PDB file of C-alpha atoms in Angstrom:
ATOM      1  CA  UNK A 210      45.996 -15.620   4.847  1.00  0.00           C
ATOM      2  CA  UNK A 211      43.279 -12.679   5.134  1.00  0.00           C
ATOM      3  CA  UNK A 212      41.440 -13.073   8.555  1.00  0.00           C
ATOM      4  CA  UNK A 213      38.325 -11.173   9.797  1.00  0.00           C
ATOM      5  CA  UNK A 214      37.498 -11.237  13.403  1.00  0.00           C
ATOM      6  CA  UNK A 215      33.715 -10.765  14.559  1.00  0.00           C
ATOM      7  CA  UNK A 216      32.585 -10.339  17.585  1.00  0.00           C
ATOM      8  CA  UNK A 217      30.791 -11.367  19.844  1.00  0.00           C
ATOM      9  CA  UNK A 218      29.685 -14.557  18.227  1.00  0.00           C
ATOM     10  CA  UNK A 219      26.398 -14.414  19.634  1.00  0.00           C
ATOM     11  CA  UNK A 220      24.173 -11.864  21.858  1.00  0.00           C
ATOM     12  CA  UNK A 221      20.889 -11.829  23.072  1.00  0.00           C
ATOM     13  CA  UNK A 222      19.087  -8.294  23.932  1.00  0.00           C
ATOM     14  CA  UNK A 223      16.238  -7.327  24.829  1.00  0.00           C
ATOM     15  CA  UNK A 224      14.130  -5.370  22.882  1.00  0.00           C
ATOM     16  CA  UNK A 225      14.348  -1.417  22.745  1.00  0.00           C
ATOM     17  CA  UNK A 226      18.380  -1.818  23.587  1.00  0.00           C
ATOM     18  CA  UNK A 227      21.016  -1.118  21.226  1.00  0.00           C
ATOM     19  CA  UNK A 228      24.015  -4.206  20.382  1.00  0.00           C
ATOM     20  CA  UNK A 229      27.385  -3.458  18.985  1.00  0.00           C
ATOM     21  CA  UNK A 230      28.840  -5.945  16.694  1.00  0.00           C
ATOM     22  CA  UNK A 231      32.932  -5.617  16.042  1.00  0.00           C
ATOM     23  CA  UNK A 232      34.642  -6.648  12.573  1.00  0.00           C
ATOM     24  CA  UNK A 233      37.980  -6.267  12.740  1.00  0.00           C
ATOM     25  CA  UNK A 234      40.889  -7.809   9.885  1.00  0.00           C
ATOM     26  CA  UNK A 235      43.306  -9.039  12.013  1.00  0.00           C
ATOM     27  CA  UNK A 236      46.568  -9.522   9.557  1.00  0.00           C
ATOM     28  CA  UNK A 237      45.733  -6.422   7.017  1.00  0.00           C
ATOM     29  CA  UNK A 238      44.579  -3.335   6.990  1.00  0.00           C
ATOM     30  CA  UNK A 239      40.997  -2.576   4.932  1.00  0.00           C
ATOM     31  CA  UNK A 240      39.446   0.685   3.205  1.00  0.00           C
ATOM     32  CA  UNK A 241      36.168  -1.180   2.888  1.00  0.00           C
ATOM     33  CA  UNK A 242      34.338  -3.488   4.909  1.00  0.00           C
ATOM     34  CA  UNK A 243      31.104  -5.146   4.216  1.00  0.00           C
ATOM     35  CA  UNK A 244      28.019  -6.049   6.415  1.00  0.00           C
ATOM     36  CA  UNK A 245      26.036  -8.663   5.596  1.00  0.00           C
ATOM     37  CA  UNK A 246      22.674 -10.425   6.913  1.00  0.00           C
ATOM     38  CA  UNK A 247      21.262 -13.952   6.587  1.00  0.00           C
ATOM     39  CA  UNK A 248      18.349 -15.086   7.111  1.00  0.00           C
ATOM     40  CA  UNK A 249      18.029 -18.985   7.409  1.00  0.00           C
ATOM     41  CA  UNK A 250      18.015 -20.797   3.745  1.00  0.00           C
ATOM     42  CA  UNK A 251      18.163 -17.478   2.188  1.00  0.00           C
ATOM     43  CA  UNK A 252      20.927 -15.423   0.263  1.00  0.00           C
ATOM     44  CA  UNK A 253      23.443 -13.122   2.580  1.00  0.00           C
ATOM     45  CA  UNK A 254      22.426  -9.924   1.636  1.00  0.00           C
ATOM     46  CA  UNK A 255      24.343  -6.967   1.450  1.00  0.00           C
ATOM     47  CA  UNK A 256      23.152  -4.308   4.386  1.00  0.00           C
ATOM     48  CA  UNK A 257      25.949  -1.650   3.708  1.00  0.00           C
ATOM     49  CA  UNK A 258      29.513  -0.662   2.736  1.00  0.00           C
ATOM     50  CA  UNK A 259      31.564  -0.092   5.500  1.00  0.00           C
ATOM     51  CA  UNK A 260      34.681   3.047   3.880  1.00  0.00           C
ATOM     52  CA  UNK A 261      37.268   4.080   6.115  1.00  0.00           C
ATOM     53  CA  UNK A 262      37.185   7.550   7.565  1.00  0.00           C
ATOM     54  CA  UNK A 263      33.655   8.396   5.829  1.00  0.00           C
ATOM     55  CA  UNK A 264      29.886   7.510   5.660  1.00  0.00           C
ATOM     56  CA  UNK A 265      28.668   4.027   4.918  1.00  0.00           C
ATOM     57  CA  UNK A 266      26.893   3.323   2.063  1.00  0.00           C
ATOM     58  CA  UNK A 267      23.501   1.710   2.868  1.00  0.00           C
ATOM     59  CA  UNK A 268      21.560  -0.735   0.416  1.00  0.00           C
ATOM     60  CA  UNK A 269      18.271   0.548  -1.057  1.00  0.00           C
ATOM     61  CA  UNK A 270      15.758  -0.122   2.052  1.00  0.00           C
ATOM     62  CA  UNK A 271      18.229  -0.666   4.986  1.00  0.00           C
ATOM     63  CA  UNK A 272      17.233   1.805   7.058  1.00  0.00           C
ATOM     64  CA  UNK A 273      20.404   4.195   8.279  1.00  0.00           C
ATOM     65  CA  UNK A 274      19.105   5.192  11.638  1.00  0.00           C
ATOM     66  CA  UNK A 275      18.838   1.734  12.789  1.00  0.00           C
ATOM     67  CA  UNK A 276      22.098   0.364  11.685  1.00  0.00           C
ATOM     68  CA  UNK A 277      24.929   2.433  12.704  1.00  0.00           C
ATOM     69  CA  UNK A 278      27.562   1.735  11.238  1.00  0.00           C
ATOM     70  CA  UNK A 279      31.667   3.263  12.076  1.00  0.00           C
ATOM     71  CA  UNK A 280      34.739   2.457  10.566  1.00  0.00           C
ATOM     72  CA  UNK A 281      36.815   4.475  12.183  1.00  0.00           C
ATOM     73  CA  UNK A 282      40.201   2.817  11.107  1.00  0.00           C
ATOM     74  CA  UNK A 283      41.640   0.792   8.463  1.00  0.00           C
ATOM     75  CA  UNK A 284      41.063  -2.509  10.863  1.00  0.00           C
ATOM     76  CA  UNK A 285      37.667  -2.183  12.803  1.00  0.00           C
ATOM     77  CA  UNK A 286      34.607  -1.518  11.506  1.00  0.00           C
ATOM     78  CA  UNK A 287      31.538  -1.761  13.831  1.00  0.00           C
ATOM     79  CA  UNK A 288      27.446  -2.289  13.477  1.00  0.00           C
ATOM     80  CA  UNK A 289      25.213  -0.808  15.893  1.00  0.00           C
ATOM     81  CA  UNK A 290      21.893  -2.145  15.971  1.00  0.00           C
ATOM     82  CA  UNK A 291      19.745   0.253  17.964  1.00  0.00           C
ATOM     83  CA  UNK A 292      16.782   0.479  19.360  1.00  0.00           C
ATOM     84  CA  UNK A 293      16.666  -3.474  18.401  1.00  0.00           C
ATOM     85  CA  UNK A 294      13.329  -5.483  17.741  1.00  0.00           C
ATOM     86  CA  UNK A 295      12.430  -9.432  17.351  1.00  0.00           C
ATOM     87  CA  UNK A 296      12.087  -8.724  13.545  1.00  0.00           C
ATOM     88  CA  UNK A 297      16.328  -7.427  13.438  1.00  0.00           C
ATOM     89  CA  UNK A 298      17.052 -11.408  14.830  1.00  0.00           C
ATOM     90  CA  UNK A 299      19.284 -12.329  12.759  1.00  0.00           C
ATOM     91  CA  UNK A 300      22.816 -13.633  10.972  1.00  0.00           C
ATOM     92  CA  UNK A 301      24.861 -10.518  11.173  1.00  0.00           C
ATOM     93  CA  UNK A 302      28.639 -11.227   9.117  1.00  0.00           C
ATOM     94  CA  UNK A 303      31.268  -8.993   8.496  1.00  0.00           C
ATOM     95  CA  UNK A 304      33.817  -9.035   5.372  1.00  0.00           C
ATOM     96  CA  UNK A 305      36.839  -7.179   3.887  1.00  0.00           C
ATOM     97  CA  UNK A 306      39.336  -7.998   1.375  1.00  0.00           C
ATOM     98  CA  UNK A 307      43.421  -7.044   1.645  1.00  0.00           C
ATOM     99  CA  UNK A 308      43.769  -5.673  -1.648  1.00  0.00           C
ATOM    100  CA  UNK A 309      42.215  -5.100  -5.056  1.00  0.00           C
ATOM    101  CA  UNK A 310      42.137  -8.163  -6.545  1.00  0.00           C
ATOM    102  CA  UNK A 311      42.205 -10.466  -3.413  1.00  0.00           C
ATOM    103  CA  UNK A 312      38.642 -11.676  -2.796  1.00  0.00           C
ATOM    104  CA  UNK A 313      36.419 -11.167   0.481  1.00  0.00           C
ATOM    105  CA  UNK A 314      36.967 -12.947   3.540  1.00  0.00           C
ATOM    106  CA  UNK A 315      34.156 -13.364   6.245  1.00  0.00           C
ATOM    107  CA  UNK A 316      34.011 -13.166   9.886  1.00  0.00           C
ATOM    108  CA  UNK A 317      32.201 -16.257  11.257  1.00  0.00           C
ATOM    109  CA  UNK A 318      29.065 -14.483  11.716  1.00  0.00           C
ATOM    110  CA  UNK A 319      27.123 -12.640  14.707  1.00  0.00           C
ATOM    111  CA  UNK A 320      24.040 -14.808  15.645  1.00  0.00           C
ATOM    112  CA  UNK A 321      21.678 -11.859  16.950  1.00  0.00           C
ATOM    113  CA  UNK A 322      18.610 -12.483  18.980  1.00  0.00           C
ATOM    114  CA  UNK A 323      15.905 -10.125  20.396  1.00  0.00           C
ATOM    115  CA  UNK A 324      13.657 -11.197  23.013  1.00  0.00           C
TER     116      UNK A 324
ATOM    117  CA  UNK B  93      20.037  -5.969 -11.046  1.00  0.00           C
ATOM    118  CA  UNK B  94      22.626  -8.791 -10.531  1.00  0.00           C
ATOM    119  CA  UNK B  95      20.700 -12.157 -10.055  1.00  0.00           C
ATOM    120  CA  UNK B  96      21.886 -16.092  -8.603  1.00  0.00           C
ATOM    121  CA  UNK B  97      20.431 -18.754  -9.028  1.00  0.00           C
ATOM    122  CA  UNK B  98      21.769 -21.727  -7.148  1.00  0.00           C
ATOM    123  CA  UNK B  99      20.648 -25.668  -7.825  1.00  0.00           C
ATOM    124  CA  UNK B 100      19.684 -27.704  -6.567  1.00  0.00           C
ATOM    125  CA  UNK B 101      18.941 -26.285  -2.999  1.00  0.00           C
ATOM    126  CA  UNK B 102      20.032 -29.238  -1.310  1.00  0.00           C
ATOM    127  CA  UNK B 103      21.671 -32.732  -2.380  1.00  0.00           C
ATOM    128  CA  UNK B 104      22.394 -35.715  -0.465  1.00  0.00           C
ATOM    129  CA  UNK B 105      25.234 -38.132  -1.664  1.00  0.00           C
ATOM    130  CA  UNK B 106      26.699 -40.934  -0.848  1.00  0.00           C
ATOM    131  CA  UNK B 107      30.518 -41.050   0.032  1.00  0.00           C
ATOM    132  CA  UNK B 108      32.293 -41.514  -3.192  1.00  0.00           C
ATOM    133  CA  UNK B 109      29.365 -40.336  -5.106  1.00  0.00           C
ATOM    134  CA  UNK B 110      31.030 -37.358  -7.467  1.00  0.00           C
ATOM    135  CA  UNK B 111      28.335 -34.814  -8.571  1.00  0.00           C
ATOM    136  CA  UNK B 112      28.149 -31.221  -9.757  1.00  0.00           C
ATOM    137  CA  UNK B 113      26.459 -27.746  -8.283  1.00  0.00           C
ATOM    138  CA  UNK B 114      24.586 -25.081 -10.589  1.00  0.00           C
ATOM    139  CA  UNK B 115      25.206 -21.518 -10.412  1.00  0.00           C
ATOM    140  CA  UNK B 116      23.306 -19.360 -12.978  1.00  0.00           C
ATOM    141  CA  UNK B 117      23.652 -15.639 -13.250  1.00  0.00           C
ATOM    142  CA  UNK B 118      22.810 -12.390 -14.782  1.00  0.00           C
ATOM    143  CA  UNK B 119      25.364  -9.673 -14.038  1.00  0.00           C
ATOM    144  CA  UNK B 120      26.249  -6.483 -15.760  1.00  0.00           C
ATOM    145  CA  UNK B 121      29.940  -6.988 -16.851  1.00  0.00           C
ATOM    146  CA  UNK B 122      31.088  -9.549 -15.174  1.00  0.00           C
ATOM    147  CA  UNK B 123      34.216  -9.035 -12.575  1.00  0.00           C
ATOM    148  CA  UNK B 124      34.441 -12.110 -11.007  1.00  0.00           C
ATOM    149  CA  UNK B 125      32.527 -15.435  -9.992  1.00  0.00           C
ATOM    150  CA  UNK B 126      32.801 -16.826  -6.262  1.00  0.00           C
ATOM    151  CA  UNK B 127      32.243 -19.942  -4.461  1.00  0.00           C
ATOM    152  CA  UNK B 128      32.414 -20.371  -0.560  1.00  0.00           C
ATOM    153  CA  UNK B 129      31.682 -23.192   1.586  1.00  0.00           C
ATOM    154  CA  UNK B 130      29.703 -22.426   4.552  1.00  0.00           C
ATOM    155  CA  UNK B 131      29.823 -24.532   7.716  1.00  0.00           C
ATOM    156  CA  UNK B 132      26.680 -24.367  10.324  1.00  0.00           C
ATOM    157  CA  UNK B 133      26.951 -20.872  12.304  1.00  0.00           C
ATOM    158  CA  UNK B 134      30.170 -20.024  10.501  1.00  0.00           C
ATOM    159  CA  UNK B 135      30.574 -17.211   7.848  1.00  0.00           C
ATOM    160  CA  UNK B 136      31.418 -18.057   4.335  1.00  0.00           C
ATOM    161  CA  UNK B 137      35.287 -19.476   3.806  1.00  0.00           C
ATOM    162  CA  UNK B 138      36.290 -18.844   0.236  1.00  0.00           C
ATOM    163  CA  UNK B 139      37.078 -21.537  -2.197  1.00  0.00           C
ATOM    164  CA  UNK B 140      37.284 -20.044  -5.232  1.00  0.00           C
ATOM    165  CA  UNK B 141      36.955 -17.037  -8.171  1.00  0.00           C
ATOM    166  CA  UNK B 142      36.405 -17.334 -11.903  1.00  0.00           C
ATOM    167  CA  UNK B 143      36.827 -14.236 -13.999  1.00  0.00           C
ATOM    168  CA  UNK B 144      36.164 -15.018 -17.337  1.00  0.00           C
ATOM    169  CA  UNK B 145      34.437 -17.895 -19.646  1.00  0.00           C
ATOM    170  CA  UNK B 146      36.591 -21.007 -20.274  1.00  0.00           C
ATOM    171  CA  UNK B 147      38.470 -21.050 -16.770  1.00  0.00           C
ATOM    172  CA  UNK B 148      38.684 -23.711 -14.270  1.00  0.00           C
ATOM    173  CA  UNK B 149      40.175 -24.285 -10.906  1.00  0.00           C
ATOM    174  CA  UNK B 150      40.220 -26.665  -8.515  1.00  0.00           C
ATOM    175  CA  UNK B 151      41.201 -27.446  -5.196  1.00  0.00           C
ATOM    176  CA  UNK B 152      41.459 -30.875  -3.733  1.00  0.00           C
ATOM    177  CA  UNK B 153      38.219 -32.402  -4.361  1.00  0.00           C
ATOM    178  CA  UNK B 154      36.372 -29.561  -6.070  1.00  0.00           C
ATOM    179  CA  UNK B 155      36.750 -27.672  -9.302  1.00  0.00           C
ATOM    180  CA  UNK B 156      34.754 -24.778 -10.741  1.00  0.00           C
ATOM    181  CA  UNK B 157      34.146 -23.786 -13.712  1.00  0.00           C
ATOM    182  CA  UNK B 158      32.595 -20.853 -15.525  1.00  0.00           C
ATOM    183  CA  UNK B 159      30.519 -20.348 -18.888  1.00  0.00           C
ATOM    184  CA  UNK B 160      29.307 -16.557 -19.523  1.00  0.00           C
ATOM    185  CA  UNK B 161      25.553 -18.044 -18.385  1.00  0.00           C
ATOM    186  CA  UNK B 162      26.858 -20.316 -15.153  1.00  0.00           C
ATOM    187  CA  UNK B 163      29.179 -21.713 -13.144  1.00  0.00           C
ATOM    188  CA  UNK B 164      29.308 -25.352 -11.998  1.00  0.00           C
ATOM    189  CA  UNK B 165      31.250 -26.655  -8.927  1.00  0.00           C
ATOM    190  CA  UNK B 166      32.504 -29.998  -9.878  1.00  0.00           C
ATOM    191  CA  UNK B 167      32.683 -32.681  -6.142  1.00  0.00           C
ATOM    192  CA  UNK B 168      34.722 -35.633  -7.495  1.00  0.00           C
ATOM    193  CA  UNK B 169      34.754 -39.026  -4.746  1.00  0.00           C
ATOM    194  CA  UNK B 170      33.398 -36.383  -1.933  1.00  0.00           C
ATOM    195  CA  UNK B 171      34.109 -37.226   1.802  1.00  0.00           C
ATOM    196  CA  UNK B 172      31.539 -36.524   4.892  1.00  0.00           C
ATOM    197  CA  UNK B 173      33.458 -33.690   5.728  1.00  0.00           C
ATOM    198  CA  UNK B 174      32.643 -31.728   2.500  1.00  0.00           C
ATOM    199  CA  UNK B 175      29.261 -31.497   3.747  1.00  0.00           C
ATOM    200  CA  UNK B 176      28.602 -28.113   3.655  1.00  0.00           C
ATOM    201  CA  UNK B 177      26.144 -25.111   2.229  1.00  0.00           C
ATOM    202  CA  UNK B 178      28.267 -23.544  -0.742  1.00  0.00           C
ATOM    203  CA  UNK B 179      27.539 -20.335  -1.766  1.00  0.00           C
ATOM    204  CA  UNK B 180      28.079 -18.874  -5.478  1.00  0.00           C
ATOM    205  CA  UNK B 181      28.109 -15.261  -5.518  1.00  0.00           C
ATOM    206  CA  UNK B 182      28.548 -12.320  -8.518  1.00  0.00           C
ATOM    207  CA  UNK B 183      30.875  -9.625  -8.624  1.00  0.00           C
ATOM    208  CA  UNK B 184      29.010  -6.952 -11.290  1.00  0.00           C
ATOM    209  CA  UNK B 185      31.075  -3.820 -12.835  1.00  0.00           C
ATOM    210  CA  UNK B 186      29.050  -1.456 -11.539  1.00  0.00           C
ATOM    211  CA  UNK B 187      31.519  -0.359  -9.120  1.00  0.00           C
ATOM    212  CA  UNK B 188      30.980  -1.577  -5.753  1.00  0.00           C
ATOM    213  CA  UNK B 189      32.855  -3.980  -4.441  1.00  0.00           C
ATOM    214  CA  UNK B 190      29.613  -6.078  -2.526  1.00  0.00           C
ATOM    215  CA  UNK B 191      28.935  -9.654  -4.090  1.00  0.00           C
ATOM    216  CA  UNK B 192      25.445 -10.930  -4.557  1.00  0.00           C
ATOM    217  CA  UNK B 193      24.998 -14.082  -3.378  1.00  0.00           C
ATOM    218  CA  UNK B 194      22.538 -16.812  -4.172  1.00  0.00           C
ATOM    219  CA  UNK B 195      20.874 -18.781  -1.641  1.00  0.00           C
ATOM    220  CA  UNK B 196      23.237 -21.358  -1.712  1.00  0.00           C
ATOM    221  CA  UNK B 197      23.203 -25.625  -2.276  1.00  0.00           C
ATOM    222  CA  UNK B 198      23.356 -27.587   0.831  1.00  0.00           C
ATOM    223  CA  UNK B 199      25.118 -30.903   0.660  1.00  0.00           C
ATOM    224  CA  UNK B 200      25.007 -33.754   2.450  1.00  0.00           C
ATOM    225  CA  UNK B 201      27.328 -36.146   2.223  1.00  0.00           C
ATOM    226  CA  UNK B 202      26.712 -39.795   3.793  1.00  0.00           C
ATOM    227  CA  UNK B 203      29.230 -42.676   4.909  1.00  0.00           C
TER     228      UNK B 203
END
């Protein structure tokens, strides 16, 4: 079946610095890629759309400039959170689906702290 | 704007105790209906999706069905080791291919 790698699992930074979190579908190759954030006992909501070989399409008040984000292939996509703050802590997760009609599969999540 | 609804937000059962899970929604031309479980720490591992009133599936000990108002995730005898948060989330037709999610039901489910 579809697998999507994230990584690292969890990272704690210190605030000002910039983290990189890597998505990467591991048996298929994907056009689009999804980042997600949870907060805890709330909904994952959708940060961006990851497409391959253009711009990322950002969700009405996720700000650009502070998530980067590259997909620079058709199996890694990564999130750059720079310049990070206490408030970005977070549940970071990746997704991607193999084909039209196949539904999204997850990474198991980026647990992102900022002291 | 697509809208979940998920309830209840958590349930506790006992083992053998079958029960169902709500999923209301408002979507704008409905592509598909999802359920994932998710574990503690884990992203979301899908379980199912529903595309259109009337169908069911199920899978082991859980089966899902779908009206044009809500979706229900049916737990029949569940074991501890369904214990879980499961998500229901909306595919609309407006072109994107992001799901919205709902906050999810977390169940708990005792020996």
């Amino acid at each position: 079946g579809a697998v999507v790698s994230q990584h690292p699992s969890r990272v704690i930074c210190k605030s000002g610095t910039s983290v990189k979190i890597e998505c990467r579908s591991l048996d298929f190759q994907a056009t689009t890629m999804f980042w997600y954030r949870q907060f805890p006992k709330k909904s994952l909501m959708l940060m961006a759309t990851s497409n391959e070989g253009s711009k990322a399409t950002y969700e009405q008040g996720v700000e650009k400039d502070k998530f980067l984000i590259n997909h620079a292939s058709l199996t890694l996509s990564t999130l750059t959170v720079t310049s990070a703050h206490p408030e970005d802590s977070s549940f970071y997760i990746c997704s991607a689906k193999d084909t039209g009609n196949s539904p999204l599969h997850f990474g198991n999540g980026t647990r992102l702290t900022v002291t | 704007e697509d809208q979940v609804t998920q309830s209840p937000e958590a349930l506790r059962l006992q083992e053998g105790e079958s029960s169902s899970l709500n999923c209301s929604y408002t979507v704008s031309g409905l592509r598909g209906l999802f359920w994932y479980r998710q574990d503690p720490g884990k992203g979301p591992e899908f379980l199912f999706t529903l595309y259109s009133a009337g169908e069911e599936k199920e899978k082991e000990r859980l089966k899902a069905t779908l009206t044009k108002k809500e979706s229900f995730l049916h737990i029949t005898a569940p074991k501890p080791e369904d214990s879980a948060t499961y998500l229901c989330a909306v595919q609309g037709g407006g072109g994107a291919d992001g799901l919205t999610f709902g906050k999810g039901t977390h169940l708990i489910i005792q020996p």
